[in-house]
PDB file of C-alpha atoms in Angstrom:
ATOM      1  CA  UNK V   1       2.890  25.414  14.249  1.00 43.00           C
ATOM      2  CA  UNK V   2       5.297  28.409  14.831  1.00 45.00           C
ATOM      3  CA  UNK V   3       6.917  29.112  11.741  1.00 44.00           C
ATOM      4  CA  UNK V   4       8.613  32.626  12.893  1.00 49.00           C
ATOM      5  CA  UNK V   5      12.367  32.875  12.557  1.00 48.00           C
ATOM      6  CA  UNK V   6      14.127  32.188  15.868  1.00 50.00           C
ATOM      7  CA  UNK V   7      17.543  33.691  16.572  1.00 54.00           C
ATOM      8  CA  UNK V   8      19.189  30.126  15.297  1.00 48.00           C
ATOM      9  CA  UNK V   9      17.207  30.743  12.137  1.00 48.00           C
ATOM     10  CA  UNK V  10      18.413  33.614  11.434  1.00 54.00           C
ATOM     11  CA  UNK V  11      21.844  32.238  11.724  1.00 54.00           C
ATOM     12  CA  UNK V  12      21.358  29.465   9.372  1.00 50.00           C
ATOM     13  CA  UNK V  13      20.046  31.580   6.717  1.00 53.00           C
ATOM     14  CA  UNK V  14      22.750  34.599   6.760  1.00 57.00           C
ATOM     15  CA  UNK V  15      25.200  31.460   6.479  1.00 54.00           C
ATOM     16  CA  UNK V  16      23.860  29.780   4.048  1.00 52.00           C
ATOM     17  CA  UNK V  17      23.843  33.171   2.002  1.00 56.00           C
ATOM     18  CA  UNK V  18      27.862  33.656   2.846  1.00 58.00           C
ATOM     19  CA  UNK V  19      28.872  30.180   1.772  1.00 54.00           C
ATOM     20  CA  UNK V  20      26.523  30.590  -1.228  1.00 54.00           C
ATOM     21  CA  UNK V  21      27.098  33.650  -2.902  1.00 59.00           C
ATOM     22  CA  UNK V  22      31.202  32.599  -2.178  1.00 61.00           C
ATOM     23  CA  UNK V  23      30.926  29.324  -3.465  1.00 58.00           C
ATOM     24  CA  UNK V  24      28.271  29.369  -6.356  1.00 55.00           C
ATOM     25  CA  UNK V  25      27.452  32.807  -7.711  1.00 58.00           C
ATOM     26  CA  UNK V  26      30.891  34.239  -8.694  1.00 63.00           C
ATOM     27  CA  UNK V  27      30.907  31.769 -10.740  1.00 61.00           C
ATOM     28  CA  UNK V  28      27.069  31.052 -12.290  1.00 56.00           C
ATOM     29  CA  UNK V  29      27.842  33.652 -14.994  1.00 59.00           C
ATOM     30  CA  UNK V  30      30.664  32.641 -16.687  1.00 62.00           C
ATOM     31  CA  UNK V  31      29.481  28.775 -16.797  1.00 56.00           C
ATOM     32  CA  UNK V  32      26.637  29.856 -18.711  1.00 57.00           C
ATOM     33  CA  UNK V  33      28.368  32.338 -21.045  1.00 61.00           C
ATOM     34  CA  UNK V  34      30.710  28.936 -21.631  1.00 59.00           C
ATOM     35  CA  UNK V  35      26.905  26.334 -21.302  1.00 55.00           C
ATOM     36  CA  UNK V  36      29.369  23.677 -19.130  1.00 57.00           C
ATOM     37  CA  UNK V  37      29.737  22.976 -15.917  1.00 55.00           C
ATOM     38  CA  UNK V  38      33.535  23.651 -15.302  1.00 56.00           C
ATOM     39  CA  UNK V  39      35.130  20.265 -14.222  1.00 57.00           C
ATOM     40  CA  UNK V  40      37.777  22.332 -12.289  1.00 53.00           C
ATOM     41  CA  UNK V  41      35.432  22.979  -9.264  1.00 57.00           C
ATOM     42  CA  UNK V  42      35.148  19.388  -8.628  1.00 58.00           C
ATOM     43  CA  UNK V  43      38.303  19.413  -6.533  1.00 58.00           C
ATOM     44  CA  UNK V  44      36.761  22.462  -4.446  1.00 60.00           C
ATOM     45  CA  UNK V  45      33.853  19.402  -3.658  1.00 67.00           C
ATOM     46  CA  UNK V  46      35.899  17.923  -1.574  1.00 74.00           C
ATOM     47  CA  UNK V  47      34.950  19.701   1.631  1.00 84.00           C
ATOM     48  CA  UNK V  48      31.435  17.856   0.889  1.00 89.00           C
ATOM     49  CA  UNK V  49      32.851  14.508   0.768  1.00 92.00           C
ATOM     50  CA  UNK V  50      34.722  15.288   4.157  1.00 93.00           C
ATOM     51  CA  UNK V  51      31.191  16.353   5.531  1.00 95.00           C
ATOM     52  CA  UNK V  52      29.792  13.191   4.567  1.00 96.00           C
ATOM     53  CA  UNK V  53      32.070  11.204   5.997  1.00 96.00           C
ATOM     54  CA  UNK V  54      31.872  13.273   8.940  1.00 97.00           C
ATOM     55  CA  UNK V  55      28.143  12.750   9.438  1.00 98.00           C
ATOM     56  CA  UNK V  56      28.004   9.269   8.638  1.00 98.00           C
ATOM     57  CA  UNK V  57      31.104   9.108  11.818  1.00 97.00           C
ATOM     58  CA  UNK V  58      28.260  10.778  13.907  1.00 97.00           C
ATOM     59  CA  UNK V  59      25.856   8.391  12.924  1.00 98.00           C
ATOM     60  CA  UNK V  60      28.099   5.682  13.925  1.00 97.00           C
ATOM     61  CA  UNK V  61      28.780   6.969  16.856  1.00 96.00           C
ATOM     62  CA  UNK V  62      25.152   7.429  18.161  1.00 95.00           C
ATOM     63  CA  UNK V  63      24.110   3.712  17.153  1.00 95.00           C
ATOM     64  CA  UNK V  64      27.081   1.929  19.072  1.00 92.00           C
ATOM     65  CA  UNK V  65      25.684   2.335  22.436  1.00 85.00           C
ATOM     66  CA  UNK V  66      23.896  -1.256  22.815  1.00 85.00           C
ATOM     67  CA  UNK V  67      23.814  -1.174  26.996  1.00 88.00           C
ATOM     68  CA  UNK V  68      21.545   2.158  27.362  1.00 91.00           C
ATOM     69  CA  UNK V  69      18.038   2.131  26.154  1.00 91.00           C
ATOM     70  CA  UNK V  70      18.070   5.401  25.480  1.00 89.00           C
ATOM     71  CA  UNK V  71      20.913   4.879  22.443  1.00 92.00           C
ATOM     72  CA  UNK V  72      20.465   1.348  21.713  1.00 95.00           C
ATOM     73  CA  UNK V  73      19.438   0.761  18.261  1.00 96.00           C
ATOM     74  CA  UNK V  74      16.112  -0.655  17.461  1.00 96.00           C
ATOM     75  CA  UNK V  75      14.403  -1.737  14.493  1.00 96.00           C
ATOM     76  CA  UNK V  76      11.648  -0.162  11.888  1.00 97.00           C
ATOM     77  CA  UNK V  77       8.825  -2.030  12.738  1.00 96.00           C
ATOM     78  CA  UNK V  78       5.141  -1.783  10.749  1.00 96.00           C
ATOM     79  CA  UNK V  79       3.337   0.375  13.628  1.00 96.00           C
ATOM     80  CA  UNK V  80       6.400   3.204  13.635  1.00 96.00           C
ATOM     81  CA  UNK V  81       6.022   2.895   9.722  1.00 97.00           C
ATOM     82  CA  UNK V  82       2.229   3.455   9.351  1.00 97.00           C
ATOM     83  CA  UNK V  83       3.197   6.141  11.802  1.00 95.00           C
ATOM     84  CA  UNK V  84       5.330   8.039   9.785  1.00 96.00           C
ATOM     85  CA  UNK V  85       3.202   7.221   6.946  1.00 97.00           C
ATOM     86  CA  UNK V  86       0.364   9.242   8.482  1.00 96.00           C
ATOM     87  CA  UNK V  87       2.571  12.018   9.678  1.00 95.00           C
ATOM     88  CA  UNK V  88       3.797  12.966   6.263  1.00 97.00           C
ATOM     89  CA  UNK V  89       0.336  12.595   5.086  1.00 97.00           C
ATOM     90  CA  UNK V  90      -0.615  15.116   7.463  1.00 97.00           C
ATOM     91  CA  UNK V  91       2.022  17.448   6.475  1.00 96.00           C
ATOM     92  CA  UNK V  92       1.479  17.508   2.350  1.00 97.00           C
ATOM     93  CA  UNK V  93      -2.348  17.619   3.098  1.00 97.00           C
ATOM     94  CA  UNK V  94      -1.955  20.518   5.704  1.00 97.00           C
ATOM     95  CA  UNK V  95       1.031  22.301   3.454  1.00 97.00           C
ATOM     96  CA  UNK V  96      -0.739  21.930   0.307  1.00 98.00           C
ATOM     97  CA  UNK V  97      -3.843  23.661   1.716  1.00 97.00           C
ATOM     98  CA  UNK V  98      -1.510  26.488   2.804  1.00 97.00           C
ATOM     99  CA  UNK V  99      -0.049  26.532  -0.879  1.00 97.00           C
ATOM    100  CA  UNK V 100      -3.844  26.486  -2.654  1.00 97.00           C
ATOM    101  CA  UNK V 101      -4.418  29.329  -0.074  1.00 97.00           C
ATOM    102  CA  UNK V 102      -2.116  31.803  -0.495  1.00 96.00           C
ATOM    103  CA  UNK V 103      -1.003  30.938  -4.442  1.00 95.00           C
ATOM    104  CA  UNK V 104      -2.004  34.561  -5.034  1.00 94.00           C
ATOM    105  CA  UNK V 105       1.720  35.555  -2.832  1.00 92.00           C
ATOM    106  CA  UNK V 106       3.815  33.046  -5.236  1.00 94.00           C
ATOM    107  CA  UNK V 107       6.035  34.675  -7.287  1.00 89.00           C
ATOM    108  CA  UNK V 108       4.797  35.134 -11.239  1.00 89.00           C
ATOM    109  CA  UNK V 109       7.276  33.228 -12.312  1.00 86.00           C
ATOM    110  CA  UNK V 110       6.622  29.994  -9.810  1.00 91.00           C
ATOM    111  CA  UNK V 111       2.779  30.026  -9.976  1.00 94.00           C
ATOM    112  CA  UNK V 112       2.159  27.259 -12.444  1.00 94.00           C
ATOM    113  CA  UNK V 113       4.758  25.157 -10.295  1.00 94.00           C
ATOM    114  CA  UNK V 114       3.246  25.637  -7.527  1.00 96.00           C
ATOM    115  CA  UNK V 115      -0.361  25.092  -8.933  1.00 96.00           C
ATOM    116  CA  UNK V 116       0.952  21.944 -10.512  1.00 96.00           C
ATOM    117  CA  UNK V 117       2.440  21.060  -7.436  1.00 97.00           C
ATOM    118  CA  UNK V 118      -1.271  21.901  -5.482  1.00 96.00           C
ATOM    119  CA  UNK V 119      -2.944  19.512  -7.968  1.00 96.00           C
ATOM    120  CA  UNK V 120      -0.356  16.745  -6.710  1.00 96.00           C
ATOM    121  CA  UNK V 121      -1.294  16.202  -3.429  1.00 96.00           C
ATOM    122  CA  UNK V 122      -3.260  12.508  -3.789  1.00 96.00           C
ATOM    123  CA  UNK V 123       0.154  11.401  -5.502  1.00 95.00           C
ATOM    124  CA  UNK V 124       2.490  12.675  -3.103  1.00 97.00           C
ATOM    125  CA  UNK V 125       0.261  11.179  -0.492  1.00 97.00           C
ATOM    126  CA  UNK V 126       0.421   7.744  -2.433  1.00 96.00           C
ATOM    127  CA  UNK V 127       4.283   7.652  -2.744  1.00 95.00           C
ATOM    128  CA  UNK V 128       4.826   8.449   0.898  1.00 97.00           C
ATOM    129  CA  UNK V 129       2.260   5.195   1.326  1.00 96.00           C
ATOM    130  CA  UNK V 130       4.019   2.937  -1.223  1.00 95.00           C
ATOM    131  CA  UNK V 131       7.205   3.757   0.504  1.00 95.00           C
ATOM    132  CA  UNK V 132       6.236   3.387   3.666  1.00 96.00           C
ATOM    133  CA  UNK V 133       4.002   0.123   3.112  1.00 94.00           C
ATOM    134  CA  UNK V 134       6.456  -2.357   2.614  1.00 93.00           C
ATOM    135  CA  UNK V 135       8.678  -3.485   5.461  1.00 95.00           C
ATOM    136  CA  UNK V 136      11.950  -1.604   5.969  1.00 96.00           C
ATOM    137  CA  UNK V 137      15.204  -4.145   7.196  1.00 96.00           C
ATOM    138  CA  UNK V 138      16.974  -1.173   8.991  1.00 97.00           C
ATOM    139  CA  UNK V 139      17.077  -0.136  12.245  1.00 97.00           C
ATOM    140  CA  UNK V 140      16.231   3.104  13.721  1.00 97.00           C
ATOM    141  CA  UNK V 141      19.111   5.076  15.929  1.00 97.00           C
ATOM    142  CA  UNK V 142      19.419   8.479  17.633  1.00 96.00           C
ATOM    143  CA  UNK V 143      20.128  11.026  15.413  1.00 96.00           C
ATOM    144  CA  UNK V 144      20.698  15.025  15.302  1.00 96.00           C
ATOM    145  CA  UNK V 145      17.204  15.901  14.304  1.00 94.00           C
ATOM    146  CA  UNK V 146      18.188  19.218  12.797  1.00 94.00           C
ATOM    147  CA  UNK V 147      20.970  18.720  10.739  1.00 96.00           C
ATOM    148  CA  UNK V 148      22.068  21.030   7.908  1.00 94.00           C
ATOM    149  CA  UNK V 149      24.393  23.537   6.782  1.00 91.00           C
ATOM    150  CA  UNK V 150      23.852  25.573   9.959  1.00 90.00           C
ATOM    151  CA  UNK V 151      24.378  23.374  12.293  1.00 93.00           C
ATOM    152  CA  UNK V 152      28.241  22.542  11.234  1.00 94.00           C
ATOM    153  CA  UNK V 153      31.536  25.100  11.748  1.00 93.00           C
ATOM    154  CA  UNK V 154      34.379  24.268   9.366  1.00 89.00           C
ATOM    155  CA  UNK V 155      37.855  24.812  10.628  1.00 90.00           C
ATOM    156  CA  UNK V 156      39.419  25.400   7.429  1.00 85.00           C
ATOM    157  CA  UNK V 157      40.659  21.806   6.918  1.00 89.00           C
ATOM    158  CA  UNK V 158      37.508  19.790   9.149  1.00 92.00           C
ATOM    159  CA  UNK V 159      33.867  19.861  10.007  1.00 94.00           C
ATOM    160  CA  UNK V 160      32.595  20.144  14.019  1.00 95.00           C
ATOM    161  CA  UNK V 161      29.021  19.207  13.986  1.00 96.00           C
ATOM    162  CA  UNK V 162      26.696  21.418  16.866  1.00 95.00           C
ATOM    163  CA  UNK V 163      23.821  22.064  18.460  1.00 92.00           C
ATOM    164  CA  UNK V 164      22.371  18.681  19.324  1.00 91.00           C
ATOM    165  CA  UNK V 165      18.793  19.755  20.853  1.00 89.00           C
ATOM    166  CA  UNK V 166      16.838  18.697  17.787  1.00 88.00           C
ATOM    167  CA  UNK V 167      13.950  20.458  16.022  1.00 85.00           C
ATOM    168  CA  UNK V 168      13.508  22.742  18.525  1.00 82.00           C
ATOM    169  CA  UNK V 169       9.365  23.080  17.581  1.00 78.00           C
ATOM    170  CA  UNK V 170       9.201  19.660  18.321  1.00 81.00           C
ATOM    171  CA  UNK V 171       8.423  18.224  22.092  1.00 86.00           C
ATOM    172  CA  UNK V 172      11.085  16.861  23.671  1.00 86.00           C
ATOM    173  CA  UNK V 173       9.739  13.276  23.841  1.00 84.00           C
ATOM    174  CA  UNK V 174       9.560  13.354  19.903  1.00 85.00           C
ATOM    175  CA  UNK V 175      13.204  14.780  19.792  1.00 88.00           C
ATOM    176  CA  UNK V 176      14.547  12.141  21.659  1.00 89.00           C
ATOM    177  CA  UNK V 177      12.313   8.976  19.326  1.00 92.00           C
ATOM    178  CA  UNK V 178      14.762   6.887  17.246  1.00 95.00           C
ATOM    179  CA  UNK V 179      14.640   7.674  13.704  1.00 96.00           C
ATOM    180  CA  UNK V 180      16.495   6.737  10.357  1.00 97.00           C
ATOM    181  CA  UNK V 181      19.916   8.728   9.805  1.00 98.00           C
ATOM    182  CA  UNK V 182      18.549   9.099   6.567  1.00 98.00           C
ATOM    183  CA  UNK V 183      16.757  11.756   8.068  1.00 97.00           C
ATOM    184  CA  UNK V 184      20.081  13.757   8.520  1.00 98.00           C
ATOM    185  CA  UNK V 185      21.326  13.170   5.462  1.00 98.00           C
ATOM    186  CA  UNK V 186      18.100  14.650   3.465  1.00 97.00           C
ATOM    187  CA  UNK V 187      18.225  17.821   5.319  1.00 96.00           C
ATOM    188  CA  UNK V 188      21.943  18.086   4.432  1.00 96.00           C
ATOM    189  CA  UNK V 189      21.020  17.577   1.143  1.00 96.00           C
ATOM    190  CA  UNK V 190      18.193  19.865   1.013  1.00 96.00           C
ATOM    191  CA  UNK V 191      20.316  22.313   2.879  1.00 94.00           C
ATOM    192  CA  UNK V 192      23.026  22.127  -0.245  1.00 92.00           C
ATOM    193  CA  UNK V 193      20.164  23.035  -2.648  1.00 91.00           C
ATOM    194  CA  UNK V 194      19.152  26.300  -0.534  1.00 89.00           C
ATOM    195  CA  UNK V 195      22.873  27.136  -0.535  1.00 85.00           C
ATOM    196  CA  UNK V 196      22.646  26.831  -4.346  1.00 82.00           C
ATOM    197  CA  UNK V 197      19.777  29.188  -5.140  1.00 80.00           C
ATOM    198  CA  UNK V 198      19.622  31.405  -2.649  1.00 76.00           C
ATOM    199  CA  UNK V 199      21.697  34.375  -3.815  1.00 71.00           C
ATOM    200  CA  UNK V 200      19.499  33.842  -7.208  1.00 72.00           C
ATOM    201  CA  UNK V 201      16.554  35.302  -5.072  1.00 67.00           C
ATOM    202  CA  UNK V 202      17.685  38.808  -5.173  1.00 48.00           C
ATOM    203  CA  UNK V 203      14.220  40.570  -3.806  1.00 49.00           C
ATOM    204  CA  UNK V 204      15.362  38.428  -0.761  1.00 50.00           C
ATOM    205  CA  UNK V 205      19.226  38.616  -0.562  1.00 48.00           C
ATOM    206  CA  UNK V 206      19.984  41.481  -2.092  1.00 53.00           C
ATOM    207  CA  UNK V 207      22.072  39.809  -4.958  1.00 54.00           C
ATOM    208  CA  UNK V 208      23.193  41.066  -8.453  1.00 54.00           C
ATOM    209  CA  UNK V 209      21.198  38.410  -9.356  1.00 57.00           C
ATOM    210  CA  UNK V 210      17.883  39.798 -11.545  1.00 58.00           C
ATOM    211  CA  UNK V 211      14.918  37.734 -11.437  1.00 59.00           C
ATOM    212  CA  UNK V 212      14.753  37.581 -14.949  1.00 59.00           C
ATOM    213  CA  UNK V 213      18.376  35.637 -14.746  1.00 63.00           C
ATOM    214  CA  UNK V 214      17.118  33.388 -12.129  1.00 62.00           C
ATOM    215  CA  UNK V 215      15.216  30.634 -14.586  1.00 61.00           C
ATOM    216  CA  UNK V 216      18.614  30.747 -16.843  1.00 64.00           C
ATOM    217  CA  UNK V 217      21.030  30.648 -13.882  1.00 68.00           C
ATOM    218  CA  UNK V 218      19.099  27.428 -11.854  1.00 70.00           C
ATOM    219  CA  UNK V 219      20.182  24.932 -14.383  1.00 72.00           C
ATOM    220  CA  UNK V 220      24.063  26.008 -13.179  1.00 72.00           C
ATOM    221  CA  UNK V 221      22.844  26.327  -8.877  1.00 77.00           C
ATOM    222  CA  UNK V 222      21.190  22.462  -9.810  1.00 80.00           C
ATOM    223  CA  UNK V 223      24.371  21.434 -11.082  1.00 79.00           C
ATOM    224  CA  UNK V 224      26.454  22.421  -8.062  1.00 80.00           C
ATOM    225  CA  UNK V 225      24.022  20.998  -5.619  1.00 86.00           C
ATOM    226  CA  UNK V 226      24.071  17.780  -7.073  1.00 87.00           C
ATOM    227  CA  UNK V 227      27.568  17.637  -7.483  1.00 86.00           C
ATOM    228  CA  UNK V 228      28.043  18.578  -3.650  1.00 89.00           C
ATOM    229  CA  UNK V 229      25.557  16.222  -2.885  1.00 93.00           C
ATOM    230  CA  UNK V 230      27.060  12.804  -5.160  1.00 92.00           C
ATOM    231  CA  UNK V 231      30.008  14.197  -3.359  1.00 92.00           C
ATOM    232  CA  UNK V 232      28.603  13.625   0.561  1.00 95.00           C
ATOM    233  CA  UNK V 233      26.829  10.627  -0.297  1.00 96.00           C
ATOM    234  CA  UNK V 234      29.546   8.988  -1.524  1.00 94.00           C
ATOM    235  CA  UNK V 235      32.155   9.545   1.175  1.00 95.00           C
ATOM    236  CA  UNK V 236      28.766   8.763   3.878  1.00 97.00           C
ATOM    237  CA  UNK V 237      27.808   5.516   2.555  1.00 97.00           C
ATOM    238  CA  UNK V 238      31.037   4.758   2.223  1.00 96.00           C
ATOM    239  CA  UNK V 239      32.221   5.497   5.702  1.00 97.00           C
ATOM    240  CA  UNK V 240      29.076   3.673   7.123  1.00 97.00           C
ATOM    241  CA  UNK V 241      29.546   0.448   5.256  1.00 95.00           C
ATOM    242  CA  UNK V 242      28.049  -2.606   6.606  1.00 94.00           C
ATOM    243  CA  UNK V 243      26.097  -0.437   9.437  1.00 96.00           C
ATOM    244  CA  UNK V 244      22.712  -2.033  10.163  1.00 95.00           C
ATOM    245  CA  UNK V 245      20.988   1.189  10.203  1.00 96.00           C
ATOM    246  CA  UNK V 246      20.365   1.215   6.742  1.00 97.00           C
ATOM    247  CA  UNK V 247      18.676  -0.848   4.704  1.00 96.00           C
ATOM    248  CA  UNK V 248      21.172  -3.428   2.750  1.00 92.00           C
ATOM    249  CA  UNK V 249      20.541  -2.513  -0.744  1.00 93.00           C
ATOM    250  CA  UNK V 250      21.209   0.309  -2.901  1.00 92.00           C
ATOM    251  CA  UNK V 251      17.692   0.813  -3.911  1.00 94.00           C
ATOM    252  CA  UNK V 252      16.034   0.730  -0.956  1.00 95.00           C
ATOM    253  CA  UNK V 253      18.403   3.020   0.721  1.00 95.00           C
ATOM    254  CA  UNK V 254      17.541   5.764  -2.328  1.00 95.00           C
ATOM    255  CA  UNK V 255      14.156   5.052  -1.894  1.00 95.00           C
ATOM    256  CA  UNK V 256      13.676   5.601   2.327  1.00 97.00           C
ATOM    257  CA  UNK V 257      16.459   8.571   1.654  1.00 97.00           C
ATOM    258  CA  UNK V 258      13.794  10.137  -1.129  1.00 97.00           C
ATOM    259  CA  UNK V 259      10.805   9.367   1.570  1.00 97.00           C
ATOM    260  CA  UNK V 260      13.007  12.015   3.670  1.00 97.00           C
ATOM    261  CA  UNK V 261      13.943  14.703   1.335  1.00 97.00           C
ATOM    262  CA  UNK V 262      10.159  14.908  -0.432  1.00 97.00           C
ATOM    263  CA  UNK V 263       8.801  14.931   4.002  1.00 97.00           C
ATOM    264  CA  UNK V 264      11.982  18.036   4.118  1.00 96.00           C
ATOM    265  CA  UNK V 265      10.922  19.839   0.796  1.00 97.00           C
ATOM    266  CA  UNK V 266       7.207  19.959   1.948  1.00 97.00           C
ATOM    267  CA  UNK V 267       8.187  21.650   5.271  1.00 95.00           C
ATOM    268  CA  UNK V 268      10.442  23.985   3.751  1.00 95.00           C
ATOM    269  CA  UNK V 269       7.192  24.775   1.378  1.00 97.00           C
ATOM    270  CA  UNK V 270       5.167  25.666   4.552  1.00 96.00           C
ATOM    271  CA  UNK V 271       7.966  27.857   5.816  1.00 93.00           C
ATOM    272  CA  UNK V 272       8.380  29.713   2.852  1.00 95.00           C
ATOM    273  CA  UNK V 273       4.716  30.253   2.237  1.00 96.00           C
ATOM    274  CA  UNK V 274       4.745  32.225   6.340  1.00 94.00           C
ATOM    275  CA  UNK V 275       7.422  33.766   6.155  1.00 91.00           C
ATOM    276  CA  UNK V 276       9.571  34.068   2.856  1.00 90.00           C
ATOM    277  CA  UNK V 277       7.084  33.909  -0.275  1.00 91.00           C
ATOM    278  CA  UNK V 278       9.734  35.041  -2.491  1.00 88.00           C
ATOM    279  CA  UNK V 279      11.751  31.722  -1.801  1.00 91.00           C
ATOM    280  CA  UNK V 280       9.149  29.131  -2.346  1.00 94.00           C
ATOM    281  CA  UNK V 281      10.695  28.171  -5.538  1.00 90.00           C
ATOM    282  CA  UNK V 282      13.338  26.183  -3.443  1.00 92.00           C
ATOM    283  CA  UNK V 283      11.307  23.982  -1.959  1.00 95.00           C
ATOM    284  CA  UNK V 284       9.245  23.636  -4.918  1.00 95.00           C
ATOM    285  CA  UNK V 285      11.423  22.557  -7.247  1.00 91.00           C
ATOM    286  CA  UNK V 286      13.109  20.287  -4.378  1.00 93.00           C
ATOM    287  CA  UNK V 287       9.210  18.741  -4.564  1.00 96.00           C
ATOM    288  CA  UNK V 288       9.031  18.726  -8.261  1.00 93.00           C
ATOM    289  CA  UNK V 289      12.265  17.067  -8.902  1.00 90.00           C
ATOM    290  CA  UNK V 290      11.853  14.064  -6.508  1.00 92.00           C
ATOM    291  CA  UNK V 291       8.261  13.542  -7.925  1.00 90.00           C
ATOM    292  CA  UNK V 292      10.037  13.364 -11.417  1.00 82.00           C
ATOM    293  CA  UNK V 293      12.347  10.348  -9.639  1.00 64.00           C
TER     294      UNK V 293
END
């Protein structure tokens, strides 16, 4: 696979870095001088909640087609679960190889993660199979294939979502196969994280942001990414409702949602391993919280 940065890349990562070192790391210092998590920025969340709500529109949208077989909804069945099933099993196995390879390029400070997270690889394997294994009532819709922080201009009061050509690595054909939404969703979510820590990596983004600060800081970048992200999920599942494209209960939607994110994290690993060693922590601690859940 081709993990070089494209043009679009590029793009996505200097904006994630703007909206990141505006939104989080004026303020990182003076919540831990204070050790709280200022309730005042809450409000300033609310721009998440209108992106949920947003996304979950598109998602609506895309699955309300029923005459054209090209949009029509279908639903998970066993064969396109063992099929995912083996995909992501390809991916950690293949990733994790890559980690175990080049551990000697982690930063000092993430290398007993990441061996940690190199030792994992039978259980990661065996939650994307217990997951996976037991029949999902949902049904499986066109979605954006690519969706995160990048991929969405905001107006100053509203979100316009672009750039609907999928992963662009990916063939066509797979592009274009029905999928959960949940995908979406996880790599909004994951994309909120990077927006978090990013201006902590200061080899990488130049920051004022030691690396010595970074460990102390995270607690404060974790915070604000899971604010931002109770924020979208709210205002999405919300907005969706009754929509038969996710499964009915609460607990099975958080489970096939995690099922995305820990797939997401473990791409984002690879990545970051070719091109960006200095970032891995992102995606590693993406891994090692869900694997905590």
């Amino acid at each position: 696979m081709d993990f070089a940065l494209t043009e679009e890349q590029e793009q996505v990562r200097r904006t994630v870095r703007a909206f990141a070192e505006a939104e989080v790391l004026p303020h990182v210092m003076e919540w831990d001088e204070a050790s709280r998590f200022p309730s005042e920025i809450i409000p300033r969340l609310a721009e998440m909640g209108l992106l949920g709500k947003r996304t979950a529109e598109l998602h609506l949208a895309l699955s309300s087609e029923s005459d054209d077989p090209a949009f029509a909804p279908e639903p998970f069945t066993i064969q396109f679960q063992n099929n995912l099933e083996a995909s992501c099993a390809e991916l950690t196995g293949r990733t994790l190889r890559l980690l175990r390879a080049r551990i000697a390029n982690v930063p000092a400070e993430y290398k007993d993660k990441a061996a940690e997270i190199a030792a994992r690889e039978h259980e990661i394997v065996r939650a994307f199979r217990t997951a996976l294994t037991i029949p999902i009532e949902a049904m499986r819709i066109r979605i954006h294939g690519d969706y995160h922080l990048g991929q969405v201009l905001y107006t100053g009061s509203d979100f316009v979502i672009t750039d609907f050509e999928g992963e662009p690595a990916r063939p066509l054909a797979e592009r274009r196969t029905k999928q959960s939404p949940l995908q979406d969703v996880a790599g909004m979510l994951r994309s909120f994280h990077y927006a978090a820590f990013a201006p902590l990596l200061a080899s990488s983004t130049g920051s004022s942001v030691s690396r010595g600060q970074v460990a102390k800081l995270g607690r404060w970048a974790e915070g604000w990414s899971r604010c931002a992200a109770n924020r979208f999920l709210g205002q999405y599942y919300e907005t969706t409702g009754t929509a038969r494209y996710l499964p009915a209960g609460s607990s099975e939607r958080s489970k096939l949602l995690e099922v995305y994110l820990l797939a997401k994290a473990i791409y984002e690993l690879g990545y970051e391993l070719n091109n960006r060693p200095d970032w891995v922590g992102i995606p590693l601690e993406g891994i090692s919280s869900l694997l905590i859940a």
